[in-house]
Amino acid sequence: MNRHFFKAALFDLDGVVINTEPQYSVFWGAQGKEFHPEMADFAERIKGQTLTQIYAGYFSGPLTEVQPIINERLAEFEANMQFEDIPGVTPFLKWLNQRGVRTAVVTSSNQEKMTSLYRKRPDLKELFDVILTAEDFAESKPHPDCYQKAAARLLLSADECLVFEDSFNGLKAGRAAGMKVVGLTTTNKAELIADLSDWLIADFSDTDLLYQLF
């Protein structure tokens, strides 16, 4: 393969750095069963969407009044989540740091969620040069704003940055920002995200590929 030697690695959080997607599927599955019993696949439908997008698409009109209930439930749920690594991500991040490759988290999670994360995983803060959250963006994924802002914070151009994503909206955001994208099959099957990805990996144990990119 052609070598690229990217200068920065930009990571989504859930499903890319930490393995929270199965937990969110349980949470949203329960909300779907209660508020949208007609949608047996509700948790699958909302994967990769921000809370604002979920509310706009599924909890507007008469269901607007349940948003505060879900907010309260979600805050309690996230405060008690388990934040385990996607396999291989911490060794890979340490390897990038040793090589002088800049690293950033680019997540649609808000600061309240991140506070819960830092309380249980303070080590993650030290592995990234920049951490951007929902409060930093004017537009949500799939808009490229988040990745464009990350590149600007790192003082790098789009073609110097490599994005790691698992969701459809995240992959589209990386592409729209003019960046190359690695798709992780932690959330969606490889055949579903292949067209949105330049490379595919199951997790960060695939060092044969990853080490060729930096």
XYZ file of C-alpha atoms in Angstrom:
214
model
C 0.000 0.000 0.000
C 1.041 3.613 -0.450
C 2.442 5.178 2.692
C 0.707 8.297 3.950
C 2.483 9.290 7.181
C -0.330 11.351 8.673
C 0.634 13.951 11.275
C -2.521 13.658 13.383
C -5.056 11.024 14.403
C -8.582 12.253 15.177
C -10.773 9.853 17.143
C -14.480 9.694 17.776
C -15.105 8.561 21.359
C -17.939 6.044 21.706
C -17.300 2.877 19.736
C -13.810 4.059 18.790
C -11.895 4.825 21.994
C -14.290 3.404 24.558
C -16.657 0.467 24.191
C -19.934 2.109 25.185
C -22.127 1.366 22.175
C -23.570 -1.916 23.576
C -24.516 -0.054 26.761
C -26.221 2.731 24.813
C -28.121 0.100 22.835
C -29.571 -1.186 26.101
C -30.513 2.329 27.229
C -32.116 3.438 23.968
C -33.748 0.056 23.512
C -35.588 0.646 26.779
C -36.638 4.168 25.760
C -37.836 2.873 22.397
C -39.851 0.115 24.012
C -41.577 2.679 26.243
C -42.092 5.597 23.867
C -41.913 3.999 20.406
C -43.202 0.439 20.800
C -44.007 0.439 17.075
C -40.248 0.487 16.326
C -38.691 -2.798 17.388
C -35.336 -1.623 16.005
C -35.341 1.802 17.698
C -31.851 1.431 19.221
C -30.444 0.551 15.793
C -32.185 3.481 14.115
C -30.621 6.109 16.357
C -27.043 4.778 16.353
C -24.488 7.504 15.674
C -26.985 10.328 16.166
C -26.569 13.144 18.660
C -29.140 13.667 21.374
C -30.403 16.742 19.519
C -30.888 14.670 16.361
C -32.656 11.891 18.280
C -35.033 14.372 19.874
C -35.741 16.134 16.592
C -36.430 12.856 14.806
C -38.277 10.869 17.458
C -39.243 13.014 20.454
C -40.814 16.124 18.955
C -44.477 17.160 18.843
C -46.493 15.419 21.573
C -43.376 13.578 22.773
C -41.432 16.800 23.436
C -42.682 16.631 27.026
C -40.744 13.414 27.677
C -37.374 14.961 26.773
C -36.673 16.108 30.374
C -37.461 12.588 31.583
C -34.996 11.075 29.118
C -32.398 13.732 30.010
C -32.605 12.726 33.654
C -32.450 9.030 32.870
C -29.524 9.498 30.478
C -27.521 11.552 32.979
C -27.953 8.853 35.619
C -27.149 6.110 33.118
C -23.950 7.808 31.903
C -22.832 8.499 35.474
C -22.814 4.737 36.058
C -21.485 3.526 32.708
C -18.441 1.335 32.323
C -15.737 2.933 30.196
C -13.640 0.082 28.871
C -11.177 0.486 25.988
C -11.759 -0.646 22.474
C -9.077 -3.370 22.182
C -5.606 -2.019 21.429
C -6.475 1.683 21.596
C -4.313 2.663 24.593
C -1.109 1.012 23.291
C -1.778 2.569 19.885
C -2.243 6.037 21.392
C 0.972 5.681 23.379
C 2.786 4.625 20.203
C 1.444 7.683 18.378
C 2.550 9.950 21.210
C 6.055 8.473 21.132
C 6.259 9.193 17.404
C 5.150 12.791 17.854
C 1.824 12.248 16.072
C -0.816 14.703 17.352
C -4.016 13.179 18.721
C -7.527 14.494 19.332
C -10.912 13.273 20.513
C -13.767 14.662 18.427
C -17.005 13.636 20.110
C -20.648 14.666 20.168
C -20.712 13.860 23.893
C -21.266 16.815 26.208
C -19.164 17.959 29.152
C -21.442 16.271 31.689
C -20.779 12.910 30.054
C -17.048 13.670 29.856
C -16.947 14.478 33.572
C -18.265 10.981 34.276
C -15.654 9.564 31.916
C -12.740 11.449 33.507
C -13.858 10.406 36.980
C -13.485 6.736 36.063
C -10.766 7.050 33.417
C -8.478 10.008 34.266
C -5.734 8.360 32.219
C -7.537 9.112 28.943
C -7.049 12.859 29.336
C -3.294 12.426 29.195
C -3.362 10.485 25.922
C -4.778 13.285 23.756
C -3.455 16.700 22.768
C -6.963 18.066 22.199
C -10.435 16.968 23.324
C -13.386 18.562 21.539
C -16.967 17.977 22.723
C -20.473 18.939 21.628
C -20.069 22.382 23.172
C -17.241 23.169 20.723
C -19.236 22.680 17.508
C -21.737 24.819 15.673
C -22.983 21.817 13.653
C -23.290 18.127 14.501
C -21.910 15.212 12.481
C -22.287 14.523 9.522
C -21.373 18.206 9.112
C -17.551 18.548 8.864
C -17.381 21.418 11.385
C -16.084 19.229 14.230
C -13.184 17.762 12.275
C -12.335 21.082 10.678
C -12.114 22.646 14.137
C -9.891 19.797 15.370
C -7.452 20.284 12.486
C -7.392 24.033 13.146
C -6.659 23.476 16.843
C -3.738 21.248 15.870
C -2.554 23.762 13.239
C -2.718 21.102 10.529
C -4.395 20.789 7.134
C -7.098 18.258 6.327
C -4.781 16.036 4.319
C -2.439 15.723 7.321
C -5.211 14.283 9.523
C -6.598 10.751 9.679
C -10.058 10.188 11.174
C -11.129 7.092 13.124
C -14.912 6.607 13.189
C -17.534 3.895 13.615
C -20.862 5.590 12.811
C -22.339 6.602 9.468
C -22.595 10.264 10.461
C -19.054 10.296 11.812
C -17.593 8.721 8.705
C -19.485 11.190 6.540
C -18.188 14.084 8.656
C -14.581 12.985 8.207
C -15.016 12.621 4.474
C -16.793 15.987 4.219
C -13.855 17.594 6.028
C -11.583 16.368 3.230
C -9.809 13.804 5.396
C -8.984 10.135 4.960
C -11.079 7.906 7.199
C -10.544 4.589 8.968
C -13.834 2.841 9.700
C -14.102 0.634 12.774
C -16.529 -2.265 12.588
C -17.334 -2.031 16.302
C -20.840 -0.668 15.686
C -21.749 -1.423 12.065
C -20.835 -4.314 9.793
C -17.911 -3.833 7.409
C -20.062 -4.051 4.281
C -22.283 -1.220 5.544
C -19.476 1.295 6.106
C -16.998 0.196 3.437
C -18.063 2.867 0.940
C -17.532 5.589 3.555
C -14.085 4.362 4.629
C -10.612 4.408 3.121
C -9.552 1.552 5.395
C -11.438 -0.823 7.687
C -10.331 -2.317 10.999
C -12.061 -4.411 13.656
C -10.136 -2.626 16.420
C -6.665 -1.239 17.122
C -5.017 -4.642 17.290
C -4.506 -4.403 13.515
C -1.082 -2.831 13.880
C 0.151 -4.140 10.512
C -2.098 -1.582 8.827
C -1.998 1.200 11.412
C 1.770 1.398 11.726
C 2.035 1.965 7.961
C -0.089 5.113 8.141
C 2.060 7.146 10.538
